[in-house]
Coordinates of C-alpha atoms in Angstrom, one line a residue:
M7 CA -80.2 254.1 -31.5
T8 CA -81.3 251.3 -33.7
E9 CA -83.8 251.6 -36.5
N10 CA -86.4 249.7 -34.6
E11 CA -86.7 252.1 -31.7
T12 CA -89.6 254.4 -31.4
Q13 CA -88.3 258.0 -31.6
I14 CA -89.5 260.8 -29.4
R15 CA -90.1 264.2 -31.0
I16 CA -90.8 267.2 -28.9
D17 CA -92.8 270.1 -30.4
A18 CA -90.3 272.6 -29.1
G19 CA -92.2 275.6 -30.4
R20 CA -95.3 274.7 -28.3
L21 CA -93.2 273.8 -25.3
W22 CA -91.4 277.1 -25.2
A23 CA -94.5 279.1 -26.0
G24 CA -96.0 277.5 -23.0
A25 CA -92.8 278.3 -21.1
A26 CA -93.1 282.0 -22.0
A27 CA -96.7 282.1 -20.7
T28 CA -95.7 280.2 -17.6
A29 CA -92.9 282.7 -17.0
L30 CA -95.4 285.6 -17.3
V31 CA -97.6 283.9 -14.8
A32 CA -94.7 283.3 -12.3
G33 CA -93.7 286.9 -12.6
L34 CA -97.2 288.1 -12.0
I35 CA -97.6 285.8 -9.0
A36 CA -94.5 287.5 -7.5
V37 CA -95.9 290.9 -8.1
V38 CA -99.4 290.0 -6.7
G39 CA -97.8 288.4 -3.7
I40 CA -95.7 291.4 -2.9
L41 CA -98.7 293.7 -3.4
I42 CA -100.7 291.7 -0.9
A43 CA -97.9 291.5 1.6
R44 CA -97.0 295.1 1.5
G45 CA -100.3 296.8 0.6
I46 CA -102.8 294.7 2.6
V47 CA -100.9 292.8 5.3
Q48 CA -98.3 295.5 5.8
V49 CA -95.4 292.9 5.9
E50 CA -91.9 293.7 4.7
V51 CA -90.9 291.6 1.7
L52 CA -87.6 292.3 -0.1
A53 CA -87.6 296.0 1.0
P54 CA -88.8 298.0 4.0
K55 CA -92.5 299.1 4.1
A56 CA -91.4 302.7 3.7
E57 CA -90.9 301.9 0.0
G58 CA -94.7 301.6 -0.4
A59 CA -96.8 298.7 -1.8
W60 CA -94.9 298.6 -5.1
G61 CA -91.6 298.7 -3.3
N62 CA -88.5 299.5 -5.3
A63 CA -86.4 297.7 -8.0
N64 CA -86.4 294.6 -5.8
T65 CA -90.0 293.9 -6.8
V66 CA -89.1 293.9 -10.4
T67 CA -86.0 291.7 -9.7
Y68 CA -88.2 289.2 -7.8
A69 CA -90.7 289.1 -10.7
L70 CA -87.9 288.6 -13.3
V71 CA -86.2 285.9 -11.2
S72 CA -89.5 284.1 -10.9
A73 CA -89.9 284.3 -14.7
A74 CA -86.3 283.0 -15.2
V75 CA -87.0 280.1 -12.8
A76 CA -90.0 279.1 -15.0
L77 CA -87.8 279.2 -18.1
A78 CA -85.0 277.2 -16.4
A79 CA -87.7 274.7 -15.2
T80 CA -88.8 274.4 -18.9
G81 CA -85.2 273.7 -19.9
L82 CA -85.0 270.9 -17.3
L83 CA -88.4 269.5 -18.4
H84 CA -87.3 269.6 -22.1
L85 CA -84.2 267.6 -21.2
L86 CA -86.2 265.1 -19.2
L87 CA -88.8 264.6 -21.9
L88 CA -86.0 263.7 -24.4
T89 CA -84.0 261.4 -22.1
T90 CA -86.0 259.8 -19.3
P91 CA -89.1 257.5 -18.9
R92 CA -92.0 259.1 -17.1
A93 CA -90.3 262.5 -17.5
T94 CA -93.2 264.5 -15.9
T95 CA -93.0 262.3 -12.7
F96 CA -89.3 263.0 -12.3
F97 CA -89.9 266.7 -13.1
T98 CA -92.6 267.0 -10.5
W99 CA -90.4 265.5 -7.8
I100 CA -87.5 267.7 -8.7
M101 CA -89.7 270.8 -8.7
V102 CA -91.5 270.0 -5.5
L103 CA -88.1 269.5 -3.7
L104 CA -86.7 272.8 -5.2
T105 CA -89.9 274.6 -4.2
L106 CA -89.5 273.3 -0.6
I107 CA -86.0 274.6 -0.6
A108 CA -87.4 278.0 -1.7
V109 CA -89.9 277.9 1.0
V110 CA -87.6 276.8 3.8
L111 CA -84.7 279.1 2.9
P112 CA -86.4 282.4 3.9
L113 CA -87.4 280.8 7.2
S114 CA -83.8 280.7 8.1
L115 CA -83.1 284.4 7.6
P116 CA -82.6 286.7 10.5
V117 CA -85.7 288.9 9.9
D118 CA -89.1 289.0 11.6
L119 CA -91.3 285.9 11.4
A120 CA -94.0 287.6 9.3
S121 CA -91.5 288.5 6.6
R122 CA -90.1 285.0 6.6
L123 CA -93.5 283.4 6.3
T124 CA -94.8 285.7 3.7
T125 CA -91.7 285.3 1.5
G126 CA -92.0 281.5 1.9
L127 CA -95.7 281.6 0.9
I128 CA -94.9 283.7 -2.2
N129 CA -92.2 281.2 -3.2
L130 CA -94.6 278.3 -2.6
A131 CA -97.2 279.9 -4.8
I132 CA -94.7 280.5 -7.6
G133 CA -93.2 277.0 -7.4
L134 CA -96.6 275.2 -7.4
A135 CA -97.8 277.3 -10.3
V136 CA -94.8 276.6 -12.4
T137 CA -94.8 272.9 -11.6
S138 CA -98.5 272.4 -12.2
I139 CA -98.7 274.5 -15.4
L140 CA -95.6 272.9 -17.0
T141 CA -96.7 269.3 -16.2
S142 CA -100.2 269.9 -17.4
F143 CA -99.3 270.9 -21.0
A144 CA -95.9 269.1 -21.5
P145 CA -97.4 265.7 -22.5
G146 CA -99.2 267.4 -25.3
T147 CA -95.9 268.5 -26.8
V148 CA -94.5 264.9 -27.0
H149 CA -95.0 262.9 -30.1
L150 CA -93.9 259.2 -30.5
E151 CA -92.8 258.3 -34.0
P152 CA -92.9 254.7 -35.0
P153 CA -89.7 253.0 -36.0
Q154 CA -88.8 253.6 -39.7
Q155 CA -89.2 250.6 -41.9
Q156 CA -85.9 249.0 -43.2
Y157 CA -87.6 248.4 -46.5
P158 CA -90.0 251.0 -47.7
Q159 CA -93.5 249.7 -48.3
R160 CA -95.2 250.3 -51.6
H161 CA -98.1 252.6 -51.2
I162 CA -101.3 251.1 -52.5
G163 CA -103.8 253.8 -53.1
P164 CA -107.4 253.5 -54.2
Y165 CA -106.2 252.3 -57.6
D166 CA -103.4 249.9 -58.2
E167 CA -102.7 249.3 -61.9
T168 CA -101.1 245.9 -61.2
V169 CA -104.3 244.4 -60.1
E170 CA -106.7 243.0 -62.8
W171 CA -110.2 243.9 -62.1
R172 CA -112.8 241.2 -62.8
D173 CA -115.4 243.7 -63.9
Q174 CA -113.1 244.9 -66.7
Q175 CA -112.5 241.4 -68.1
Q176 CA -116.1 240.7 -69.0

């Protein structure tokens, strides 16, 4: 990089704090989706209905994987912010396509249609939430720093003793 290029600085603390909050939201969406599917609609998701609305350890696993996906997405976004122009545009496209894969994949499983559709809808909600949350706050973590001057400029404050003041000469 030359000295005349604008440098991009990412406020990583804010980005990853937002990532943690996004991971929490993703995990909670998974839990709420499973509660609705099992408790209200009476559809099998991840485990048989006999396990109850809360299910078994698979519910926790689904929530943790959802949170991990949000953190992995933040890693991708961080990389794109540092390296590509219009990073949020590329990130949005990548995430939409990955979300579509997560929606279509359960539809190919050899289980009943209601389970496939419900799992696909939960995955859609998680993917859209992660994508929209991360792209909404990511631009606020990017700071452009002007190129550094090759020759440092002398700071001229409110008083510069090299200047003769006309009022003082009289």
